[in-house]
Short mmCIF file of C-alpha atoms (C1' of nucleotides) in Angstrom, two decimals:
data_model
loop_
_atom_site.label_atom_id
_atom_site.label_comp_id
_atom_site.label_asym_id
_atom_site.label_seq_id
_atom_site.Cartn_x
_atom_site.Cartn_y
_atom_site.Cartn_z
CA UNK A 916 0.00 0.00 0.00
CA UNK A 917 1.39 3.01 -1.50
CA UNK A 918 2.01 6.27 1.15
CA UNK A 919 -1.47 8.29 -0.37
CA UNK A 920 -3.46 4.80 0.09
CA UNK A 921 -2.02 5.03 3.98
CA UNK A 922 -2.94 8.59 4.82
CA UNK A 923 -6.16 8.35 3.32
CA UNK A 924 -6.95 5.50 5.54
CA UNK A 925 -5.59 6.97 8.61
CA UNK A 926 -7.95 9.80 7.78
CA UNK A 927 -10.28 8.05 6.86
CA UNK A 928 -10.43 5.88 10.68
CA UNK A 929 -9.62 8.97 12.25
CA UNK A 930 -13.13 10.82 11.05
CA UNK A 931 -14.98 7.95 11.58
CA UNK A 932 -14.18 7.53 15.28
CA UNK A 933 -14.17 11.00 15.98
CA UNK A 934 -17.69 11.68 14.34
CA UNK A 935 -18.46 8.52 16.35
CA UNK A 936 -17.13 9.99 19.87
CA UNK A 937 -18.40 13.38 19.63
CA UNK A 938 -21.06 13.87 17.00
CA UNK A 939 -20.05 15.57 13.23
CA UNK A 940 -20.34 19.31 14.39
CA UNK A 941 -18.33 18.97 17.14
CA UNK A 942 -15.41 17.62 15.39
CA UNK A 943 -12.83 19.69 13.64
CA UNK A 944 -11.21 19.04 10.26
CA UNK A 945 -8.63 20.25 12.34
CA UNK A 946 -8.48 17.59 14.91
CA UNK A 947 -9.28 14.65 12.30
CA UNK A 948 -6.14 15.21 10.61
CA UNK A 949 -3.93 15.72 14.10
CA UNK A 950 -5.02 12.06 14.95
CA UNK A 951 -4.47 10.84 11.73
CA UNK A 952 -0.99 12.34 12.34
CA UNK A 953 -1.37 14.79 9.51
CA UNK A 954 -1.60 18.15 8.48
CA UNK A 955 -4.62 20.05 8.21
CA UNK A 956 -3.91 21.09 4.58
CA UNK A 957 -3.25 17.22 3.78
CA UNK A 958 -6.71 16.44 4.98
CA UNK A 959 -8.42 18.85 1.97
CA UNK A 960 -6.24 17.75 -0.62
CA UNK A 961 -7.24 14.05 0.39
CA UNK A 962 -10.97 14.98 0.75
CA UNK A 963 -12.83 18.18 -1.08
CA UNK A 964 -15.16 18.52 2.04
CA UNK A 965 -15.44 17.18 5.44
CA UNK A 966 -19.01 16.19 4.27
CA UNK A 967 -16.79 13.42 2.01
CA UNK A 968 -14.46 12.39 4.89
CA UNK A 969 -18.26 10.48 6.14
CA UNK A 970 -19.54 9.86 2.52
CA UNK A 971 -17.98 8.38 -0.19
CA UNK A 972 -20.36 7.79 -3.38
CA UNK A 973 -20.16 3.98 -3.48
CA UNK A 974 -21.03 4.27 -7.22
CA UNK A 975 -22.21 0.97 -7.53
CA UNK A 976 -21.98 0.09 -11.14
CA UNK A 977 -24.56 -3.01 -10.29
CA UNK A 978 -27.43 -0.80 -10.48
CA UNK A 979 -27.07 0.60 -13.81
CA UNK A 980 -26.38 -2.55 -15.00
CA UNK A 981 -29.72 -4.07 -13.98
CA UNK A 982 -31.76 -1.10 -15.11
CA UNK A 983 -30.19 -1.88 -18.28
CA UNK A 984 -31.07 -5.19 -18.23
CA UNK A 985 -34.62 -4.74 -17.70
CA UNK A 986 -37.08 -5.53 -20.04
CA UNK A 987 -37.30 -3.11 -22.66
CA UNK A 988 -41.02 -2.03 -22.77
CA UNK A 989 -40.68 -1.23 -18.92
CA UNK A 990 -41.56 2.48 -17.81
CA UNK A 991 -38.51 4.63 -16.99
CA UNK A 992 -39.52 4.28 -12.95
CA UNK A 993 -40.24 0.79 -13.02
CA UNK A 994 -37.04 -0.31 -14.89
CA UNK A 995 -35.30 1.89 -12.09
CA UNK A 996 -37.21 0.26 -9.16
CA UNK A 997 -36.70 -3.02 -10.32
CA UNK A 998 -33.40 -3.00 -11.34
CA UNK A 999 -32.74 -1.34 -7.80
CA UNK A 1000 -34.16 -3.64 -5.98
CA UNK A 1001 -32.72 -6.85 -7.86
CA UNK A 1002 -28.81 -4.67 -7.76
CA UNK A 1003 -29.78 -4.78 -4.12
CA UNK A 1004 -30.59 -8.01 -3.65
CA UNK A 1005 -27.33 -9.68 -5.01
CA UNK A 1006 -25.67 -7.08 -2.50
CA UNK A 1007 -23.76 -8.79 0.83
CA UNK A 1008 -25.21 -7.68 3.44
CA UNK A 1009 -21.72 -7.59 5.50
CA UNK A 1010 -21.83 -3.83 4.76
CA UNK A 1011 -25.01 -2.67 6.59
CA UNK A 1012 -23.88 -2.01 9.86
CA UNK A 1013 -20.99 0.17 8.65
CA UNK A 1014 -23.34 1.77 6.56
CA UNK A 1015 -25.94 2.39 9.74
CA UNK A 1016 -23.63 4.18 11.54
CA UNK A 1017 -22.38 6.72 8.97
CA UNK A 1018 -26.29 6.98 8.06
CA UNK A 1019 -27.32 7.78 11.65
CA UNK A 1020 -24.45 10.50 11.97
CA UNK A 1021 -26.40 12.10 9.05
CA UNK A 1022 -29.52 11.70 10.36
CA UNK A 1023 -28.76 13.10 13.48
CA UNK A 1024 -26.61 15.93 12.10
CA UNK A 1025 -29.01 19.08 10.64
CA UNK A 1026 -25.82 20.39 8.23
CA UNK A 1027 -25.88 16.98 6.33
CA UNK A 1028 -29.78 17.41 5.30
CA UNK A 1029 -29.49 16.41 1.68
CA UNK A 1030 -25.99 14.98 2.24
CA UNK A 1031 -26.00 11.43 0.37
CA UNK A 1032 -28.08 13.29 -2.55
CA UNK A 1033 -25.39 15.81 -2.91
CA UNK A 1034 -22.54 12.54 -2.90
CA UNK A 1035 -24.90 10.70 -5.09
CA UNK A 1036 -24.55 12.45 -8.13
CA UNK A 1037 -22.41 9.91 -9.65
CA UNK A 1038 -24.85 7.20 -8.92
CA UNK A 1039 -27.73 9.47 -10.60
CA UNK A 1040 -25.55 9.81 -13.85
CA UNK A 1041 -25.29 6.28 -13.81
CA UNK A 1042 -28.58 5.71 -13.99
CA UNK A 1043 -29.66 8.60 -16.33
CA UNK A 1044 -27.03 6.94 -18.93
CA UNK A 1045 -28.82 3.47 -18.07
CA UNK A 1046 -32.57 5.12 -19.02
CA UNK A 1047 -30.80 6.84 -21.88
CA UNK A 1048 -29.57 3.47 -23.94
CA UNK A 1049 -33.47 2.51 -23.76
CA UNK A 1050 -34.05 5.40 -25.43
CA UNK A 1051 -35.54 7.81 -22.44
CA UNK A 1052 -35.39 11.41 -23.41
CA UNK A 1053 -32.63 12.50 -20.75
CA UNK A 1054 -34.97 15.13 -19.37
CA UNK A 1055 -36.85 12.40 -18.08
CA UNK A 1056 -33.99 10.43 -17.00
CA UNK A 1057 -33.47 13.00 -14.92
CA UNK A 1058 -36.42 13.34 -13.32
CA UNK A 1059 -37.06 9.59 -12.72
CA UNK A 1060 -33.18 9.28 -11.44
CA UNK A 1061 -33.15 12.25 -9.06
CA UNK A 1062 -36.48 11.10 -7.44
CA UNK A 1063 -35.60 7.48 -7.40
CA UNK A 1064 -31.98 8.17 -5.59
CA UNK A 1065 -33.85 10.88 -3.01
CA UNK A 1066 -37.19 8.37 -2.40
CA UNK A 1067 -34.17 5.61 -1.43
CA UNK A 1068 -31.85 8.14 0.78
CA UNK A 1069 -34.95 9.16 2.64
CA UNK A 1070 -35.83 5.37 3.06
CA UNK A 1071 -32.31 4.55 4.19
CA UNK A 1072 -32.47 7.42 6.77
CA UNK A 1073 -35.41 6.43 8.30
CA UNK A 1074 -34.15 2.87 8.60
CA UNK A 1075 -30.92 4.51 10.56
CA UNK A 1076 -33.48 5.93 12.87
CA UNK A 1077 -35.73 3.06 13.29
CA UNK A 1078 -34.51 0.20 16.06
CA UNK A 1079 -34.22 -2.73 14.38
CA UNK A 1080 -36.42 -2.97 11.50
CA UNK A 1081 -34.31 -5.08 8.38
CA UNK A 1082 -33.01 -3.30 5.65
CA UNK A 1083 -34.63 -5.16 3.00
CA UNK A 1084 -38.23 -4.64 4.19
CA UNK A 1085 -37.25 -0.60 4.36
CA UNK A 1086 -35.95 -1.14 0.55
CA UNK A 1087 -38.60 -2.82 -0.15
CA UNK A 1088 -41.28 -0.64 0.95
CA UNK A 1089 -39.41 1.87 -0.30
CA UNK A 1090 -39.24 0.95 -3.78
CA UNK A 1091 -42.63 -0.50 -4.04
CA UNK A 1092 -44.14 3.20 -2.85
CA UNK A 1093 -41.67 4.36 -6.11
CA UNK A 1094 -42.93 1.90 -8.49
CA UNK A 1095 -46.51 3.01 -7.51
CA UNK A 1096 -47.98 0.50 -5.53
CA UNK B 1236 -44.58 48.70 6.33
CA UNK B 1237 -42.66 47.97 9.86
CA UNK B 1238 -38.51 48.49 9.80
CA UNK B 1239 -38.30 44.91 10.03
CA UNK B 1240 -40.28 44.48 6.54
CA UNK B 1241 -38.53 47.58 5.44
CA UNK B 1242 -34.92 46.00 6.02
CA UNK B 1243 -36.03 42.55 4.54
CA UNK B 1244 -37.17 44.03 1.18
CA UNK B 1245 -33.92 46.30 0.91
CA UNK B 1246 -32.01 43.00 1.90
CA UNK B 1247 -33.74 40.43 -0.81
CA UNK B 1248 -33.56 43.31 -3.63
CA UNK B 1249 -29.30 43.89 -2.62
CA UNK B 1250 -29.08 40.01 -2.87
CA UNK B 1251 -30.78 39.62 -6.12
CA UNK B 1252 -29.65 42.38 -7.93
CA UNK B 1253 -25.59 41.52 -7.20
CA UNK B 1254 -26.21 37.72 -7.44
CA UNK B 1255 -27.59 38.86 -11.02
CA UNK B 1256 -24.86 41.10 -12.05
CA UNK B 1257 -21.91 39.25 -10.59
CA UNK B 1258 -22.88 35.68 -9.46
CA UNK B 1259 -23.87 33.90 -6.04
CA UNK B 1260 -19.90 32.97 -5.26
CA UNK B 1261 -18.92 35.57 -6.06
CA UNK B 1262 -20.56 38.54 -3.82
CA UNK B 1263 -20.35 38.13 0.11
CA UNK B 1264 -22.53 38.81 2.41
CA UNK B 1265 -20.80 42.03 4.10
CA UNK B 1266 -21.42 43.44 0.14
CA UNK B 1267 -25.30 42.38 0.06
CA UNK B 1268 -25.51 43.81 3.59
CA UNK B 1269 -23.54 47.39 2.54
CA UNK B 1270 -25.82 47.62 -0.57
CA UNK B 1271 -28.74 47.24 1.89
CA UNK B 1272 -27.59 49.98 4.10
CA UNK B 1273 -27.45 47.09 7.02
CA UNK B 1274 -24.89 45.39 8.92
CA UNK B 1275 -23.54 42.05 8.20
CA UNK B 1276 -25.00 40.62 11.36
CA UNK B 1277 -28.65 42.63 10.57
CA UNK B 1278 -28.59 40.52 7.44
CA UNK B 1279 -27.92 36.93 9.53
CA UNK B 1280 -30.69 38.59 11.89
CA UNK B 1281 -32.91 38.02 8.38
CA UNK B 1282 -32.14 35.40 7.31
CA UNK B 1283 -30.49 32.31 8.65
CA UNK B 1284 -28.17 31.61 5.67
CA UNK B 1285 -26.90 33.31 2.54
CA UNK B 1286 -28.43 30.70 0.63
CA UNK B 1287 -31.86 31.66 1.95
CA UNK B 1288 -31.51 35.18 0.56
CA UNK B 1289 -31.92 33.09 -2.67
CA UNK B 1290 -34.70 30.86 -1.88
CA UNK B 1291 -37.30 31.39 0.45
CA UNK B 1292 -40.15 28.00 0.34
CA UNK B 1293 -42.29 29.50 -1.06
CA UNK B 1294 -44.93 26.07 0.96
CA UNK B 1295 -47.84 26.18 -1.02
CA UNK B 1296 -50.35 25.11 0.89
CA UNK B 1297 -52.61 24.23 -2.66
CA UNK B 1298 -50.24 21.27 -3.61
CA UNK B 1299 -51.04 19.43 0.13
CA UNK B 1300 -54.75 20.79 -0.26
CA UNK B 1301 -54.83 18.82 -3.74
CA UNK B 1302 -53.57 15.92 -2.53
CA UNK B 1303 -55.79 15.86 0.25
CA UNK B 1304 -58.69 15.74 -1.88
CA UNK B 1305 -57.53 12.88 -4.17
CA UNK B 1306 -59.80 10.04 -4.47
CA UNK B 1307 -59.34 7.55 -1.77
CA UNK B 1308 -58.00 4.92 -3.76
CA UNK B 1309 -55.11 6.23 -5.59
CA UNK B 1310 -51.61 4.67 -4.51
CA UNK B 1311 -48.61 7.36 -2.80
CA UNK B 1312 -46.82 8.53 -5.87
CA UNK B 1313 -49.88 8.98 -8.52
CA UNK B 1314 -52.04 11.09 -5.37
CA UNK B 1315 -49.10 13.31 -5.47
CA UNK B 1316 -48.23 13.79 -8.96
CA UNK B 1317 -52.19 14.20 -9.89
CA UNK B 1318 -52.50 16.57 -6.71
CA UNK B 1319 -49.95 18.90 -7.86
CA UNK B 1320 -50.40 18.65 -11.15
CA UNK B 1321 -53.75 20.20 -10.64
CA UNK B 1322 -52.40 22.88 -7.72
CA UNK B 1323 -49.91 23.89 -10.64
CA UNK B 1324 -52.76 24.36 -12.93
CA UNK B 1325 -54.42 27.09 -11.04
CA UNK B 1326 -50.83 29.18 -10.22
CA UNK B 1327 -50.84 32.30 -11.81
CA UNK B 1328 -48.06 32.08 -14.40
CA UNK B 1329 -46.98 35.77 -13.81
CA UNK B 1330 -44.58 34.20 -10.75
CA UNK B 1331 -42.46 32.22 -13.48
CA UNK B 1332 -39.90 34.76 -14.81
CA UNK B 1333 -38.93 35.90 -11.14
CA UNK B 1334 -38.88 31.86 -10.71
CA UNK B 1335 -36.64 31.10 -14.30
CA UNK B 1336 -34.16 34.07 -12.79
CA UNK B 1337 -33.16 32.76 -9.31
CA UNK B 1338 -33.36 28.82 -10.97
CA UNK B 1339 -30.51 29.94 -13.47
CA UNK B 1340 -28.55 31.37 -10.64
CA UNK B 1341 -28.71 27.73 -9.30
CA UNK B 1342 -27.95 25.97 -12.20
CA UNK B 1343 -24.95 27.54 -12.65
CA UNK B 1344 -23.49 27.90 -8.99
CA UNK B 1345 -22.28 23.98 -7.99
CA UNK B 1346 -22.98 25.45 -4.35
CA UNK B 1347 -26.38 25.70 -4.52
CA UNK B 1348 -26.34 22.07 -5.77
CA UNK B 1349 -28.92 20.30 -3.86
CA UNK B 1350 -30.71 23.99 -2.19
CA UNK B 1351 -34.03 23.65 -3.89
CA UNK B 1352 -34.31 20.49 -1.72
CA UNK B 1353 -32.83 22.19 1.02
CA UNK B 1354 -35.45 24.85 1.38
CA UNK B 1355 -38.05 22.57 0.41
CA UNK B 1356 -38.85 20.76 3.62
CA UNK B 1357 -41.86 22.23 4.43
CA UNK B 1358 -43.46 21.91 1.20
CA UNK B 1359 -42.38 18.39 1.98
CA UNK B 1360 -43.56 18.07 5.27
CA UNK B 1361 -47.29 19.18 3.80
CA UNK B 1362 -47.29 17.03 1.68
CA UNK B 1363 -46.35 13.85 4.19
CA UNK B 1364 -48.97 15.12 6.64
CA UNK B 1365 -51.34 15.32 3.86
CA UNK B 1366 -50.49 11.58 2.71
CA UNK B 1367 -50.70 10.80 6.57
CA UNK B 1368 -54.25 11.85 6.78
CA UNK B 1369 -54.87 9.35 3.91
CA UNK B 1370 -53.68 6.50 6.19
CA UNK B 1371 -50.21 6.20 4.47
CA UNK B 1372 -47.71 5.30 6.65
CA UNK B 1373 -45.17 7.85 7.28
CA UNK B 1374 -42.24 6.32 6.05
CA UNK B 1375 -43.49 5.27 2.85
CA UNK B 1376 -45.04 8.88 2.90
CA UNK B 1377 -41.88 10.39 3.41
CA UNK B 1378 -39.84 8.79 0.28
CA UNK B 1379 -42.90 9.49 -1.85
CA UNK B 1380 -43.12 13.23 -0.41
CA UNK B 1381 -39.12 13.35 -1.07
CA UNK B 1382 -38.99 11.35 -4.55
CA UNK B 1383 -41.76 13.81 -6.10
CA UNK B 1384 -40.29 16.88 -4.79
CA UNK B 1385 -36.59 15.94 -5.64
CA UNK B 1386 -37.81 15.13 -9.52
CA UNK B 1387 -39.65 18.39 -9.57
CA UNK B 1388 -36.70 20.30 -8.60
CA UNK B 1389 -34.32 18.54 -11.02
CA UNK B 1390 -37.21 19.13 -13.90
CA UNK B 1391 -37.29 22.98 -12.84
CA UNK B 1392 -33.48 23.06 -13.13
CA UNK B 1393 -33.71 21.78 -16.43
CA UNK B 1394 -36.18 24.37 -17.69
CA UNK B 1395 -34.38 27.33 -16.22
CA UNK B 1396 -30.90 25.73 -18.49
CA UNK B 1397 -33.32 25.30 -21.71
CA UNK B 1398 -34.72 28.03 -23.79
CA UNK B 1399 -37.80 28.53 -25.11
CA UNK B 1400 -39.58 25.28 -23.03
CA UNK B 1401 -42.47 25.90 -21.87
CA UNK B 1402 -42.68 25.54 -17.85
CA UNK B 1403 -46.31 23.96 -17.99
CA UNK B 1404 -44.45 20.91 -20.57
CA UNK B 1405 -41.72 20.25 -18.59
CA UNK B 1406 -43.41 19.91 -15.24
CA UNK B 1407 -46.53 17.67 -17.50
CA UNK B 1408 -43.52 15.86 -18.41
CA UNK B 1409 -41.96 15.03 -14.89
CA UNK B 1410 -45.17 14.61 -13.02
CA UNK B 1411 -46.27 12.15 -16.24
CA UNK B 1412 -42.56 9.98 -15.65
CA UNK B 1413 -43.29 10.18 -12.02
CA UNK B 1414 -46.59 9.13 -11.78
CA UNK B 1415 -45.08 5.56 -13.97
CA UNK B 1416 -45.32 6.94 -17.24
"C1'" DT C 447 -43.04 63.29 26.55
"C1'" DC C 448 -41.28 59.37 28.29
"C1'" DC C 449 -40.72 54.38 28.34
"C1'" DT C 450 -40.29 49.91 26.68
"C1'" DG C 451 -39.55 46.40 23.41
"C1'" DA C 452 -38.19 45.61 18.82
"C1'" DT C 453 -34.52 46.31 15.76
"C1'" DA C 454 -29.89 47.33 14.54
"C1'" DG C 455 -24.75 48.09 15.40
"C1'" DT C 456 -20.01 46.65 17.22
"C1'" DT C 457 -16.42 43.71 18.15
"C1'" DA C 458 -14.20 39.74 18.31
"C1'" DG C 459 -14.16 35.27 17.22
"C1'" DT C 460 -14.71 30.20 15.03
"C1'" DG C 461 -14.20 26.90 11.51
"C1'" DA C 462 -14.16 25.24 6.72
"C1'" DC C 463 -11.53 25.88 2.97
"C1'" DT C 464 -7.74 28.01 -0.45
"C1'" DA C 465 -3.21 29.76 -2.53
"C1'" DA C 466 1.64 29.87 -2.93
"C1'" DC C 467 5.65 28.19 -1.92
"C1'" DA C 468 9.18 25.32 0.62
"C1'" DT C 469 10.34 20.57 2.02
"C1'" DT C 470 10.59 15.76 2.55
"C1'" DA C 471 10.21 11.04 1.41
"C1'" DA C 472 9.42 7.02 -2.05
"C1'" DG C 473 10.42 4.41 -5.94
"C1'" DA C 474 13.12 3.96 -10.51
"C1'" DC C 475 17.40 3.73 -12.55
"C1'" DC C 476 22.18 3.27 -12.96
"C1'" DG D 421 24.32 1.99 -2.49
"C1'" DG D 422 23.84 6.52 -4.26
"C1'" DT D 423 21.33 9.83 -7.15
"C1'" DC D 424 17.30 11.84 -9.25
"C1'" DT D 425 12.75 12.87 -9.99
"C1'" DT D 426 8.20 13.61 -8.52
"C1'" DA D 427 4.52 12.46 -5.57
"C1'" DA D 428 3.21 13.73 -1.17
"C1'" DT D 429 3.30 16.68 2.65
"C1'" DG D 430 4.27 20.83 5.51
"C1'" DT D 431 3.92 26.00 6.53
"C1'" DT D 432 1.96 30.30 6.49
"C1'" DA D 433 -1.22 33.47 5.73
"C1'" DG D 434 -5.25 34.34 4.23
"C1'" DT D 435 -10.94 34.55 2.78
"C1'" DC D 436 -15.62 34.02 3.83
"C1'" DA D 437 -19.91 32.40 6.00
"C1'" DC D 438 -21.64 32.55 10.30
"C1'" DT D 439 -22.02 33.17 15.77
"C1'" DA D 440 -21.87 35.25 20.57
"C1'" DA D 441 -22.29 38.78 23.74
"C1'" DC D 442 -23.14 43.09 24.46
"C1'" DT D 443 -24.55 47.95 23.47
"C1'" DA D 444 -27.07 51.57 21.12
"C1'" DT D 445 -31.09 53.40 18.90
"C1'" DC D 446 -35.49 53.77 16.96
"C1'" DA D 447 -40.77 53.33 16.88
"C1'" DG D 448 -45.05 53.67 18.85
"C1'" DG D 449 -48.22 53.47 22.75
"C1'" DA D 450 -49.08 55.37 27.71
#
DNA sequence: TCCTGATAGTTAGTGACTAACATTAAGACC
DNA sequence: GGTCTTAATGTTAGTCACTAACTATCAGGA
């Protein structure tokens, strides 16, 4: 592991406990990059925003790759739910609990309202490129995209919040409400 | 008019007028304020963020009314898109150039990526109580509430980048992709 | 006219983020 | 092993949105 791949880390674990001791506000860009042993200025060329020292777009190229695979005479939305939700399914689900912690930092942290849209915008062109190859004027894609991606982050916050309810039935829900049911 | 109203009229006209002649970056607050004839802090007194000198929610109570009286029967998403569809029907279209002028000061400023959202939580919230009151659940009325109002937004910001569109097409357009179409 | 609360000013600060330039350390090559 | 190049980091000094604590002033009713 090369010396950027190292710092990045340390960063990386450094933000992540920190956020975890004390909450996001309270924490200082300053004071993630002293624990990691770094300088402040290293921290921003690493990361653009402390917002992206707790989010990292996961770009998952899965999803786009079932909404292309969905049958062709599907509705923009309905390719997008259902390719979602089968993308989702083949997912591990070793992740989640990593994931439940960054999500409840957001949801309990008012300056990261509209966070994971704002880091999703890679995942969004993903899937407006998927709804453009089946021929969906990209205005549309847009539109069905945006509202897809915002319908799951609000899911996926709630399910942070909630006490033990599974994932998959929030997804679920979630995408069935999308598709229209 | 009270001072207060006074101050917040001199303050909105200072912010549009310099966001229009030389961008949102680039003017500060202290110069909005000192066009005002204010303080800096008199302007934070008015409004909690610079961004809101941009965008005030305009919460229209007609979209939640609209969806309120949607037959009983109709599913999340289509109550929504049907309900505002008709709210938007009966706007006044005198509103939209003001509207086209501070959505092109969006599109173009990667900081306000994300604000219509932002400053649209209250329209949001409406429009979950009025799903509530329907008997949806409030989760699943939350990602519909946030889905609809997310692809709105990203359908406005694509009308205030075109020329020539007409607003009432593009928003027929996003509610009709929305709505499973 | 005076009094009281609403409104505004002042000062000093915090914290995220940037620019410009100097410095060190890592890996390739001889 | 030593040298050389460049990727990676450090340092310093700033900008700008925003806040806190406190003081001053204005408007409008008694």
């Amino acid at each position: 592991m090369a010396r950027w791949d190292r710092t990045h880390d340390a960063l990386t674990r450094a933000a992540s406990e920190l956020f975890a001791e004390q909450g996001y506000a309270a924490t200082g860009t300053a004071q993630i990059a002293a624990r990691a042993g770094v300088s402040e200025m290293t921290l921003f060329r690493h990361f653009a925003t402390k917002e992206s020292l707790l989010l990292a777009d996961p770009f998952d190229p899965l999803m786009a790759e079932a909404v292309r695979s969905r049958p062709a005479d599907e509705q923009p939305m309905c390719a997008l739910v259902e390719g979602i939700r089968q993308a989702w399914a083949d997912t591990d689900p070793a992740a989640t609990d990593a994931l439940r912690g960054r999500l409840a930092i957001i949801a309990e942290t008012p300056d990261l309202q509209g966070a994971i849209e704002r880091t999703s915008q890679d995942s969004v062109a993903a899937l407006i490129e998927a709804l453009s190859e089946r021929g969906v004027p990209s205005a549309r894609a847009r539109v069905a995209a945006t509202a897809v991606i915002a319908g799951l982050s609000a899911a996926l916050l709630d399910w942070a919040r909630s006490d033990g309810t599974a994932l998959d039935d929030v997804l679920g829900a979630a995408l069935d409400v999308l598709g229209g049911a």
